[in-house]
PDB file of C-alpha atoms in Angstrom:
ATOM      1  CA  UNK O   1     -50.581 -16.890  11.665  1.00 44.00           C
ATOM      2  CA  UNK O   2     -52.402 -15.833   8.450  1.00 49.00           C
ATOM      3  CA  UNK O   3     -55.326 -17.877   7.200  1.00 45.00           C
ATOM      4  CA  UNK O   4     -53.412 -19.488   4.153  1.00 47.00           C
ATOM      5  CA  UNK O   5     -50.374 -20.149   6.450  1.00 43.00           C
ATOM      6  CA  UNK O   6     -53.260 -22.183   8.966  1.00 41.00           C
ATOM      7  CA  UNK O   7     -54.676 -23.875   6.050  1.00 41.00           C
ATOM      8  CA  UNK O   8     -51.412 -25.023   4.377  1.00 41.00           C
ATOM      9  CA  UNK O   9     -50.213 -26.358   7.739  1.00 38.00           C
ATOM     10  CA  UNK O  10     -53.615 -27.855   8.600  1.00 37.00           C
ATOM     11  CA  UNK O  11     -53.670 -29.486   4.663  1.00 38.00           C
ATOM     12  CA  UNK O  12     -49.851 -30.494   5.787  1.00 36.00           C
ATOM     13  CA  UNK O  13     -51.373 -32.379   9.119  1.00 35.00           C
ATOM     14  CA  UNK O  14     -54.067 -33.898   6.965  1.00 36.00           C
ATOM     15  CA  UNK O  15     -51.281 -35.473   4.651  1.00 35.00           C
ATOM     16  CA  UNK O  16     -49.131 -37.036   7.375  1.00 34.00           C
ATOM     17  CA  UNK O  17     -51.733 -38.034   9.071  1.00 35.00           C
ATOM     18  CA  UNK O  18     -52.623 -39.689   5.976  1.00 36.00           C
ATOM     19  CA  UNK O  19     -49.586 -40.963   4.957  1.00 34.00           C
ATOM     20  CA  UNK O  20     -48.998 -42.607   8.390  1.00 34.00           C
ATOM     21  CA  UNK O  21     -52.534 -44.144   8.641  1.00 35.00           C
ATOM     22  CA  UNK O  22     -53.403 -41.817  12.065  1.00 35.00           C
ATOM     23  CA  UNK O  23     -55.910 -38.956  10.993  1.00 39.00           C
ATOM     24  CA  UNK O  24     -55.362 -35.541  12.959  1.00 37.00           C
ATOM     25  CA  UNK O  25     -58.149 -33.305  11.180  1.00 49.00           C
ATOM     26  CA  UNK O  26     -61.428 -34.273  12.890  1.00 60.00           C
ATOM     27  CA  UNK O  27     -65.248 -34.085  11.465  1.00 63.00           C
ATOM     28  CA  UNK O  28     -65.577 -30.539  11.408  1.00 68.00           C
ATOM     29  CA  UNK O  29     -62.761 -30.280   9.201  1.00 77.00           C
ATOM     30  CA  UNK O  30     -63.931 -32.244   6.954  1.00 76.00           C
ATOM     31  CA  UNK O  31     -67.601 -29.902   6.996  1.00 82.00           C
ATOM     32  CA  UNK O  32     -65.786 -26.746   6.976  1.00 85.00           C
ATOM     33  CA  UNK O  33     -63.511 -27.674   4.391  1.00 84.00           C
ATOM     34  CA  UNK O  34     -66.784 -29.118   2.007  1.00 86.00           C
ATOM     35  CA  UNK O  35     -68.305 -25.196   2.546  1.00 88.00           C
ATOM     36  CA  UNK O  36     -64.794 -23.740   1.782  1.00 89.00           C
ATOM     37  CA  UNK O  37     -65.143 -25.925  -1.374  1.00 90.00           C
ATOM     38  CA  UNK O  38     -69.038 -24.547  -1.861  1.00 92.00           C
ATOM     39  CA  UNK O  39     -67.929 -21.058  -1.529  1.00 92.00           C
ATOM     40  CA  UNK O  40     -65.003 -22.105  -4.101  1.00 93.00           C
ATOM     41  CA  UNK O  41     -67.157 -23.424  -6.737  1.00 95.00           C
ATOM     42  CA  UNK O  42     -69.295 -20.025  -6.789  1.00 93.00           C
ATOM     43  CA  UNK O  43     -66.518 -17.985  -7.093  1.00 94.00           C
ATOM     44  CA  UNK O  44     -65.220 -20.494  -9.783  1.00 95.00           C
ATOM     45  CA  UNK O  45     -68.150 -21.142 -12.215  1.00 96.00           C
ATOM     46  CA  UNK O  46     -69.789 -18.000 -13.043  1.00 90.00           C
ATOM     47  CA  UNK O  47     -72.731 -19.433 -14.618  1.00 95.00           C
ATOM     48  CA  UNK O  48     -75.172 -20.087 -11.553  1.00 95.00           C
ATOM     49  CA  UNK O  49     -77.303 -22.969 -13.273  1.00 97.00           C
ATOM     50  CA  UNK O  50     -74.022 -24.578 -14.531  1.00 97.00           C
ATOM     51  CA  UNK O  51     -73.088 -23.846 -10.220  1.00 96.00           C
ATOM     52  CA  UNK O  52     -75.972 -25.225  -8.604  1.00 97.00           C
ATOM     53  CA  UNK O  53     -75.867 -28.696 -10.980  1.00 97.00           C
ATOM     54  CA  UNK O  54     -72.151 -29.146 -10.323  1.00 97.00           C
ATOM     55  CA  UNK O  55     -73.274 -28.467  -6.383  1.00 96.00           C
ATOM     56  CA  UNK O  56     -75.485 -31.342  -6.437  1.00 97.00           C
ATOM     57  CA  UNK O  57     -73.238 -33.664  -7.801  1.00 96.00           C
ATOM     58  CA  UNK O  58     -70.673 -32.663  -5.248  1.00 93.00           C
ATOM     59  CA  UNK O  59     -72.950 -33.203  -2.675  1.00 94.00           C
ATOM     60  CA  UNK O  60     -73.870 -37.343  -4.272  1.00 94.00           C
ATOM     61  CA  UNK O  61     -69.609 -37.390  -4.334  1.00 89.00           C
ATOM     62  CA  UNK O  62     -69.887 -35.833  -0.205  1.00 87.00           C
ATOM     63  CA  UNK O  63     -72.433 -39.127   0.032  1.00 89.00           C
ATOM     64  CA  UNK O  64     -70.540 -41.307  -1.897  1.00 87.00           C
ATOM     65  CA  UNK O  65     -67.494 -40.812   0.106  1.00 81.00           C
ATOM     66  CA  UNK O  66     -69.451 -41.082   3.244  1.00 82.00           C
ATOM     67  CA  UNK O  67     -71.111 -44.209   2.290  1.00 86.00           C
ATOM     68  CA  UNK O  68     -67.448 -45.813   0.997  1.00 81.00           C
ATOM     69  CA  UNK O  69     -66.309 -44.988   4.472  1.00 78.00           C
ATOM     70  CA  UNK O  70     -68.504 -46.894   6.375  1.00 84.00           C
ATOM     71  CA  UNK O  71     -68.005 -49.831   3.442  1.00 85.00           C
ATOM     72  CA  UNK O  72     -64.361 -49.616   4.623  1.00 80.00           C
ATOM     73  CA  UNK O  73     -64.382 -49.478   7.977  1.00 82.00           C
ATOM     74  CA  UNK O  74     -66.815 -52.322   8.156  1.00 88.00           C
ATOM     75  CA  UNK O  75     -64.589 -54.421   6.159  1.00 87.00           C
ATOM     76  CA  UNK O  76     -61.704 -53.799   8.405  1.00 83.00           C
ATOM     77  CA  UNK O  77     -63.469 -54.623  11.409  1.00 86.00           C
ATOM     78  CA  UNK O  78     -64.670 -58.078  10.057  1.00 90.00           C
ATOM     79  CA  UNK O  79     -61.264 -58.584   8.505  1.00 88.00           C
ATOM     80  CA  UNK O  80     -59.815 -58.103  12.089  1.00 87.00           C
ATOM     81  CA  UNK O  81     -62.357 -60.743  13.902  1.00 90.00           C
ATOM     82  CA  UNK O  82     -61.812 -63.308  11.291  1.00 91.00           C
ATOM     83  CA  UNK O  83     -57.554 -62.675  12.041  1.00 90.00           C
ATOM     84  CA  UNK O  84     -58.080 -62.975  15.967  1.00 91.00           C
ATOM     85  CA  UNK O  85     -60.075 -66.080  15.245  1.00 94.00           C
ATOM     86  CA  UNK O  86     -57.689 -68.683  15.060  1.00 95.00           C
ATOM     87  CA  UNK O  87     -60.012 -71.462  13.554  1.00 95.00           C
ATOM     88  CA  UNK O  88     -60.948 -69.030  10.877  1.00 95.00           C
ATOM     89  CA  UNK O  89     -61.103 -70.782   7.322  1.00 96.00           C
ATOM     90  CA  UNK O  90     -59.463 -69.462   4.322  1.00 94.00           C
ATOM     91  CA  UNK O  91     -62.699 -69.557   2.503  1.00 96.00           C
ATOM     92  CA  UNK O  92     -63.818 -66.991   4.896  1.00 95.00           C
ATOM     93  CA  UNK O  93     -61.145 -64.180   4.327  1.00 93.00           C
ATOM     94  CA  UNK O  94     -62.089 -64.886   0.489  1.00 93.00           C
ATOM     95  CA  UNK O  95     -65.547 -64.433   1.103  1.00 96.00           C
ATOM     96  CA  UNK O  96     -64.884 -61.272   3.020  1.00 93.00           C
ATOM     97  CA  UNK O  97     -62.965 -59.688   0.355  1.00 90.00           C
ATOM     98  CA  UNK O  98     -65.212 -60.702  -2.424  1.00 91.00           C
ATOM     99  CA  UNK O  99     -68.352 -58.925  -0.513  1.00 93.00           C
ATOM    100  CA  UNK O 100     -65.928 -55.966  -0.254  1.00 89.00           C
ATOM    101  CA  UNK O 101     -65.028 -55.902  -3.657  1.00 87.00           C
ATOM    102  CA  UNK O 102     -68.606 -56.273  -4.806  1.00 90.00           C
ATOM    103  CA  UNK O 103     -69.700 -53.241  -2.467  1.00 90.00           C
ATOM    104  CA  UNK O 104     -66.769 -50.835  -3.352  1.00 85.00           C
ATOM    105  CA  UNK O 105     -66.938 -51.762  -7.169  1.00 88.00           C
ATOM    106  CA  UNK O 106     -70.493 -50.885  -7.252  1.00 90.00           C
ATOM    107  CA  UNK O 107     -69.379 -47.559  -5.407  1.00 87.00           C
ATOM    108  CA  UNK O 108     -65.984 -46.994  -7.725  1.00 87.00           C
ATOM    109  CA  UNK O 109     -68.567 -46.940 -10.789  1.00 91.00           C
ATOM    110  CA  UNK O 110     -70.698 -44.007  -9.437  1.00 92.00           C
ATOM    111  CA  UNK O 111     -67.928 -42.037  -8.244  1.00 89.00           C
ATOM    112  CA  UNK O 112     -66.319 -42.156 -11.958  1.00 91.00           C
ATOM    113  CA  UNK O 113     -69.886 -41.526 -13.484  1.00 94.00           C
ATOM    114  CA  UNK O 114     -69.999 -38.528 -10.918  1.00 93.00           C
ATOM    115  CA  UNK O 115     -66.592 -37.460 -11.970  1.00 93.00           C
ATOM    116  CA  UNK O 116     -67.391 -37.519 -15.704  1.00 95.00           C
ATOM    117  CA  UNK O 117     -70.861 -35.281 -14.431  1.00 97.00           C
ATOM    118  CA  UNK O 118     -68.859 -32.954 -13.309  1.00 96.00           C
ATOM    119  CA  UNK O 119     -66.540 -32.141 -16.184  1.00 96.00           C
ATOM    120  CA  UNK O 120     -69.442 -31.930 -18.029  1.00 96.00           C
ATOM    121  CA  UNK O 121     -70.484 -29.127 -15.944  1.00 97.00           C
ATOM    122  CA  UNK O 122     -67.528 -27.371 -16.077  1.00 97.00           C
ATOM    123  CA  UNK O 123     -65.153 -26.213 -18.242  1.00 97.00           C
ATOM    124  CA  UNK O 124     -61.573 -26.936 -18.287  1.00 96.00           C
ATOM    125  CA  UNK O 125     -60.233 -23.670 -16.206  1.00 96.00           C
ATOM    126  CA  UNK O 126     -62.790 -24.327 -14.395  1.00 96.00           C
ATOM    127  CA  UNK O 127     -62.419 -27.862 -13.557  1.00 96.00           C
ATOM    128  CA  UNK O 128     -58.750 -27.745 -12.790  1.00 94.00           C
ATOM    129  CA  UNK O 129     -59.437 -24.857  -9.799  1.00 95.00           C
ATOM    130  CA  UNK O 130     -62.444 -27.571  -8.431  1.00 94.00           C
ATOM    131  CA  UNK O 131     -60.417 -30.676  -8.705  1.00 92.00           C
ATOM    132  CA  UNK O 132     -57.058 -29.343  -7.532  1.00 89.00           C
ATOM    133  CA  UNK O 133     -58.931 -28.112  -4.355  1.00 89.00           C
ATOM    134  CA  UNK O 134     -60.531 -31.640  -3.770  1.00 87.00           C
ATOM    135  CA  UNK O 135     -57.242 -33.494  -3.784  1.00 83.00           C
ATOM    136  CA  UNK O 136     -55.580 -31.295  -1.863  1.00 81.00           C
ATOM    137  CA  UNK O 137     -57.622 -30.868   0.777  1.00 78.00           C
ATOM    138  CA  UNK O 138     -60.578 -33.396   0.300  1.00 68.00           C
ATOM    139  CA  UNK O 139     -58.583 -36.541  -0.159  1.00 61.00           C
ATOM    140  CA  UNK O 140     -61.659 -39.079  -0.086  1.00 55.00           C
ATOM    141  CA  UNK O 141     -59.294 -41.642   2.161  1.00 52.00           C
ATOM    142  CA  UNK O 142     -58.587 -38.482   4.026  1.00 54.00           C
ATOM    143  CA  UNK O 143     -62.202 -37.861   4.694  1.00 55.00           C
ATOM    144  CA  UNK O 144     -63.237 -41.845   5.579  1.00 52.00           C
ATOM    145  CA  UNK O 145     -60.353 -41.481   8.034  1.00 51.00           C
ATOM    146  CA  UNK O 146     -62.249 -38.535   9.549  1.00 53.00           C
ATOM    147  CA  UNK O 147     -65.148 -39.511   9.005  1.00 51.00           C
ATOM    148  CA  UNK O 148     -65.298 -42.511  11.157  1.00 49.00           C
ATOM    149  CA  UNK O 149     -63.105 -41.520  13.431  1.00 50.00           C
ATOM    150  CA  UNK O 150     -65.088 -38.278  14.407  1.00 42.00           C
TER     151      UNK O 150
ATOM    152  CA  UNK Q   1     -45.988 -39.250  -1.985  1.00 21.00           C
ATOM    153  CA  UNK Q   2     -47.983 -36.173  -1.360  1.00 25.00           C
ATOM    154  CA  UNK Q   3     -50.933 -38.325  -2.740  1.00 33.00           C
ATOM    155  CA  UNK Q   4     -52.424 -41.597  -2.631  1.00 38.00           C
ATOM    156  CA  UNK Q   5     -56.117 -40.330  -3.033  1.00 40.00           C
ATOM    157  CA  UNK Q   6     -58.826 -41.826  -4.345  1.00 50.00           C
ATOM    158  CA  UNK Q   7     -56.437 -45.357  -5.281  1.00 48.00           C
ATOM    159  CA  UNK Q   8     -56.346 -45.234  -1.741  1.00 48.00           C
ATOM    160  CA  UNK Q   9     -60.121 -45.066  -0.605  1.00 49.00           C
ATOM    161  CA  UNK Q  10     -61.293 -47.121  -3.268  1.00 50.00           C
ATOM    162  CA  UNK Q  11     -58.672 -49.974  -2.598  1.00 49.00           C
ATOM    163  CA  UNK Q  12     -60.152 -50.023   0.905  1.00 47.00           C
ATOM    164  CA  UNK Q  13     -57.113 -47.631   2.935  1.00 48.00           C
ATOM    165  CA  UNK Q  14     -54.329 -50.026   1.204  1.00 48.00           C
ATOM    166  CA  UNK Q  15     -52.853 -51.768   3.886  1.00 47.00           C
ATOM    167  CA  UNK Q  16     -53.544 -49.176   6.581  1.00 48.00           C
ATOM    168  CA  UNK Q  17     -57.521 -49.748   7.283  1.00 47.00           C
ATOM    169  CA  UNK Q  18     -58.502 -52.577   4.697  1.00 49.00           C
ATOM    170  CA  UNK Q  19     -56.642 -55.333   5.255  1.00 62.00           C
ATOM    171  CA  UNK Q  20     -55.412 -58.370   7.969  1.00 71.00           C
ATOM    172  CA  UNK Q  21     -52.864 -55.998   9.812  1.00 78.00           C
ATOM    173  CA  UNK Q  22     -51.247 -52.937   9.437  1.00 79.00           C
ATOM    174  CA  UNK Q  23     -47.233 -52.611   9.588  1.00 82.00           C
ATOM    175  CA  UNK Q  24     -47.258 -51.024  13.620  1.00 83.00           C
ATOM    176  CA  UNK Q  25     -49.207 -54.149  14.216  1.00 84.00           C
ATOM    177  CA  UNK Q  26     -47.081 -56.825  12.464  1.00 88.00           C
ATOM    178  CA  UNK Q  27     -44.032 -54.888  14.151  1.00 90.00           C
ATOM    179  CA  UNK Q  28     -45.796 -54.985  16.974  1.00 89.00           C
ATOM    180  CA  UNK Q  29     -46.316 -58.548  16.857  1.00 91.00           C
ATOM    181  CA  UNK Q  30     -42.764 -59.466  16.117  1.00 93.00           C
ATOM    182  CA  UNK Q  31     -41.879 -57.620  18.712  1.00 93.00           C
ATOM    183  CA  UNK Q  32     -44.021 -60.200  21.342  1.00 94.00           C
ATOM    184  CA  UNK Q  33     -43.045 -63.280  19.526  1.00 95.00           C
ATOM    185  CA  UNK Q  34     -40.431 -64.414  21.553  1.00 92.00           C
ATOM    186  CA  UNK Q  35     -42.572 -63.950  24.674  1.00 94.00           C
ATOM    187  CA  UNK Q  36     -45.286 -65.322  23.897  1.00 95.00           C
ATOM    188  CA  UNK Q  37     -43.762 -68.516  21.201  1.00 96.00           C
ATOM    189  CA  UNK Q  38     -41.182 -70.381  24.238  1.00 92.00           C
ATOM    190  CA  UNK Q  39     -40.423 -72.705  21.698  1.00 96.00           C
ATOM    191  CA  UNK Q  40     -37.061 -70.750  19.679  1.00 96.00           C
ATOM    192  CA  UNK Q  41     -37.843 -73.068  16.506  1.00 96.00           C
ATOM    193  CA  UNK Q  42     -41.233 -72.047  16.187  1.00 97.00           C
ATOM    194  CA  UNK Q  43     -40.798 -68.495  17.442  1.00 97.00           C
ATOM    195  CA  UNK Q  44     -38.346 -68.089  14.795  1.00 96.00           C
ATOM    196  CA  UNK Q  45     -40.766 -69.454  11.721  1.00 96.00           C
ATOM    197  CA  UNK Q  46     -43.257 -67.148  12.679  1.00 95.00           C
ATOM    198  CA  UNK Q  47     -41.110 -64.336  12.901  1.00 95.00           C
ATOM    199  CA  UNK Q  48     -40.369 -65.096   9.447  1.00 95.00           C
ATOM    200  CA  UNK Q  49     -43.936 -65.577   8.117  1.00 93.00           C
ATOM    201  CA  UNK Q  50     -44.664 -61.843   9.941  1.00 93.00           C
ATOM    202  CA  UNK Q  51     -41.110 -60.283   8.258  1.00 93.00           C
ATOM    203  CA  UNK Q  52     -42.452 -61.526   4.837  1.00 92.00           C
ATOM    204  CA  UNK Q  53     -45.631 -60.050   5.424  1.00 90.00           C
ATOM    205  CA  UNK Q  54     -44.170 -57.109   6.197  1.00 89.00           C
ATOM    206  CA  UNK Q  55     -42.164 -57.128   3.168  1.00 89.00           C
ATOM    207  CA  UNK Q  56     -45.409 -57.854   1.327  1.00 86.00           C
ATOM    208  CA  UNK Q  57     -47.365 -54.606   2.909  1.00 84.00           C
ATOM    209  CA  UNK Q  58     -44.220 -52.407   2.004  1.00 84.00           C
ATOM    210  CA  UNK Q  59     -43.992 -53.574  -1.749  1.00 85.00           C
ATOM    211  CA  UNK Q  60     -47.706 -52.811  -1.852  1.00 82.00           C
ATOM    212  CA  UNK Q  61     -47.577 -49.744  -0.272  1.00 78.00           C
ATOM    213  CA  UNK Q  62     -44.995 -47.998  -2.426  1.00 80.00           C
ATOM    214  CA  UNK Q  63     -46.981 -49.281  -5.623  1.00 79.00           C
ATOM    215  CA  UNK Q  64     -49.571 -48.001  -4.423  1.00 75.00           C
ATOM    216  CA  UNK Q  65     -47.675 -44.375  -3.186  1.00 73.00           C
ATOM    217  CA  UNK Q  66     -46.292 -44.382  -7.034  1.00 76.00           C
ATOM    218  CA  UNK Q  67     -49.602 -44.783  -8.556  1.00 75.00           C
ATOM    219  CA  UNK Q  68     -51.167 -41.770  -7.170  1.00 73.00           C
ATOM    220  CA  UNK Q  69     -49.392 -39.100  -9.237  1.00 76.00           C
ATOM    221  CA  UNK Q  70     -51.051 -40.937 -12.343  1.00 80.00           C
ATOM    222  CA  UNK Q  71     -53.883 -40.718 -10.336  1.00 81.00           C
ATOM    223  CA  UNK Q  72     -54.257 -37.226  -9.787  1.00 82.00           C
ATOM    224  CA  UNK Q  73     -53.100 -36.315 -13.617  1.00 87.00           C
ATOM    225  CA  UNK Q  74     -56.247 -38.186 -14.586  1.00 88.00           C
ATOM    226  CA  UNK Q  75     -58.599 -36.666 -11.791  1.00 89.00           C
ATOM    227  CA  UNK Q  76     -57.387 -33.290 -13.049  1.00 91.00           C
ATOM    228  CA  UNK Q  77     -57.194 -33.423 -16.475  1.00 94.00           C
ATOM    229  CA  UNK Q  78     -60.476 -32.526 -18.246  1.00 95.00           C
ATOM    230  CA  UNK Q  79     -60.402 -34.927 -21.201  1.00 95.00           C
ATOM    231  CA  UNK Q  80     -59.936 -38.146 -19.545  1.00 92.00           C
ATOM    232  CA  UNK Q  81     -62.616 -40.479 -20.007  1.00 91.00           C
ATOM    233  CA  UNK Q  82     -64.468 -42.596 -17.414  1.00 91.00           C
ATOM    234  CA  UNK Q  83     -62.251 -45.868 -19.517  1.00 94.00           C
ATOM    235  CA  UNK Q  84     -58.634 -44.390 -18.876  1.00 92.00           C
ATOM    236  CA  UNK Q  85     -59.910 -44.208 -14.973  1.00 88.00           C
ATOM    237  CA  UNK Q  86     -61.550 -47.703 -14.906  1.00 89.00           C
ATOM    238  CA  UNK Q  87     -58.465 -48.610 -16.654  1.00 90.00           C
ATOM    239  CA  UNK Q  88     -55.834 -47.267 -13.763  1.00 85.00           C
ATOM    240  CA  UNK Q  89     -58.274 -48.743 -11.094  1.00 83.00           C
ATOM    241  CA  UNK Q  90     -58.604 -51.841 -12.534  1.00 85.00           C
ATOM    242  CA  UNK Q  91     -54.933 -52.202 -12.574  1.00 85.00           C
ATOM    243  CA  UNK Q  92     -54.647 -51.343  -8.912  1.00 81.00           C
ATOM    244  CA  UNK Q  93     -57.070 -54.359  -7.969  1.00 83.00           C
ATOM    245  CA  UNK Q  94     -55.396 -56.689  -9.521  1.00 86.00           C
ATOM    246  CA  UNK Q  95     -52.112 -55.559  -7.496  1.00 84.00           C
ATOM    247  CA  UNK Q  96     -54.230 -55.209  -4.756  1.00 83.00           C
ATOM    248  CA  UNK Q  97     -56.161 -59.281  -4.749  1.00 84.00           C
ATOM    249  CA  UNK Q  98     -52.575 -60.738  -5.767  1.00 86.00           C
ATOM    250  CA  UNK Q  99     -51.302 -58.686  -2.369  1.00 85.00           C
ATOM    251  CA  UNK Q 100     -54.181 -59.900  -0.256  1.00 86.00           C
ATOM    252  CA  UNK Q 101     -54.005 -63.465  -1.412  1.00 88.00           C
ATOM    253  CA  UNK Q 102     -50.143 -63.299  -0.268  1.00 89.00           C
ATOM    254  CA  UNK Q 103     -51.098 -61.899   3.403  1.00 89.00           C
ATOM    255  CA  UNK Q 104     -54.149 -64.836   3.531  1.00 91.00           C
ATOM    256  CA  UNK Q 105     -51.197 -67.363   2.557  1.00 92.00           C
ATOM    257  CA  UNK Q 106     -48.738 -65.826   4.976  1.00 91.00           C
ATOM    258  CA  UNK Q 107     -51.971 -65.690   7.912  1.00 92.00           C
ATOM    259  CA  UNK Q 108     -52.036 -69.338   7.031  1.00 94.00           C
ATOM    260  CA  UNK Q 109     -48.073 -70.035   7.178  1.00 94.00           C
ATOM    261  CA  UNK Q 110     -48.261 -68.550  10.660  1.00 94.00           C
ATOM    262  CA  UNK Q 111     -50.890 -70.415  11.764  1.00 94.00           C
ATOM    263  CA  UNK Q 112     -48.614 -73.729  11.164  1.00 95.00           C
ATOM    264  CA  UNK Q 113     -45.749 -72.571  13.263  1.00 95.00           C
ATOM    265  CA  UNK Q 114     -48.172 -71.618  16.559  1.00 95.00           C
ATOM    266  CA  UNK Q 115     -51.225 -73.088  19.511  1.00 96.00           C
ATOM    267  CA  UNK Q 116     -54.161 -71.400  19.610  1.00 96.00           C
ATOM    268  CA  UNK Q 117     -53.223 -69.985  23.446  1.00 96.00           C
ATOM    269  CA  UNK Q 118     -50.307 -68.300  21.664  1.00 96.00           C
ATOM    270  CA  UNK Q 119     -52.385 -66.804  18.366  1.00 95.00           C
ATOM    271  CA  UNK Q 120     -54.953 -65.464  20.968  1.00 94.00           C
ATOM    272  CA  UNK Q 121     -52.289 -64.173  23.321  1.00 94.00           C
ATOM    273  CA  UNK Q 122     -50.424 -62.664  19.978  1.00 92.00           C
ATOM    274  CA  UNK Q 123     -53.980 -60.779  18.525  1.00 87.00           C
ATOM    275  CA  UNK Q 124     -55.824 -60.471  21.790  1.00 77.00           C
ATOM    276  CA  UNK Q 125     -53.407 -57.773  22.942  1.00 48.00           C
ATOM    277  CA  UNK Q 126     -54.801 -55.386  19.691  1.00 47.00           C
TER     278      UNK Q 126
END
């Protein structure tokens, strides 16, 4: 099996996995795929300053991501105690979704100001060859999955 | 379908990590309803609260499936501006609090129709 064969059927997994809610790519993936995506963004922006700025913001999105993954994951878990407990009180699920919303707002703003970085550091050819490769094969709810299941 | 994305991660996994229960649990609760609920009245009202919030995770799901293609046009393209993106995610949270305030109602609705001994013997199996 060729390498782009193993990587579309790997991307393939990812997306089921995805779609279904049970991730099948594990942690290292999820690193090898983020240097794959290095290596991609020196071949893609020729201009190394205009490269190693657009770098750094992709590794604050990498963080980002990771942090939004824990957010999540802690959410569900406290969303699944308060369930189980049967004298739970209504005003505690709305608390518990108004911290979350407070936490991943917060989080949604960066990532947009991060996106908005990185066009700025690219230019459109360019852009479309980075941000294609992200959602195909660094879906951030891809990556929590991993992320905290790793 | 081939992308939910970032809607997805920011909206907390949709229905599959962020929220009360995911569909395989709900059907998996239906499923030990009748065992666990003796009483057919009752066992039948909460299989009805848990089809309804099935229903509920379903509509939100595919809203959420369809949004993603608007999604990625926007992550892609290299002229959006931070306001259209703001702009589709704000949308999605409003779907997505109206949803969650229907599965907290429906929680509730179920809670009505069984004893504690049955709710833990429903969740304590997860």
């Amino acid at each position: 099996m060729n390498k782009t064969i193993l990587t579309k059927c790997v991307t393939l997994l990812a997306l089921i996995s995805l779609i279904y809610g049970c991730g099948l790519t594990s942690v290292d993936d999820v690193a090898s795929l983020r240097d794959s995506e290095k290596e991609l963004i020196h071949n893609t922006v020729t201009d190394k300053d205009r490269a190693e700025r657009l770098l750094k913001l992709i590794e604050q999105q990498n963080l980002l991501e990771d942090e939004l993954s824990k957010l999540i994951h802690r959410h569900q878990a406290r969303m699944k105690t308060l369930n189980a407990d049967y004298s739970a009180e209504r005003e505690n699920f709305v608390q518990a979704i108004k911290d979350f919303d407070n936490e991943r707002m917060q989080k949604q703003n960066q990532f947009i100001k991060l996106v908005e970085a990185m066009r700025t550091e690219t230019t459109a050819e360019e852009w479309q060859v980075i941000a294609k490769y992200q959602l195909k094969n660094l879906s951030p709810h891809d990556v929590a999955l991993q992320q905290n299941k790793g | 379908m081939l992308v939910l994305l970032i809607t997805y991660f920011f909206m907390g996994g949709g229905y599959s990590e962020g929220s009360l229960l995911t569909i395989a649990e709900v059907d998996s609760i239906i499923e030990r309803i009748e065992t666990v609920v003796s009483d057919p009245n009752r066992a039948n009202m909460a299989k009805q609260s848990m089809t309804e919030l099935k229903e509920e995770i379903d509509t939100f799901n595919k809203k959420f499936e369809n949004s993603g293609s608007e999604v990625k046009q926007l992550y892609i393209s290299h002229e959006a501006v931070a306001a259209q993106m703001h702009a589709q995610f704000d949308k999605l949270n409003h779907e997505w609090h109206a949803s969650q305030q229907k599965a907290i109602d429906l929680r509730f609705k179920l809670k009505e129709t069984i004893t504690v001994a049955e709710w833990d013997s429903l969740f304590s199996a997860k």
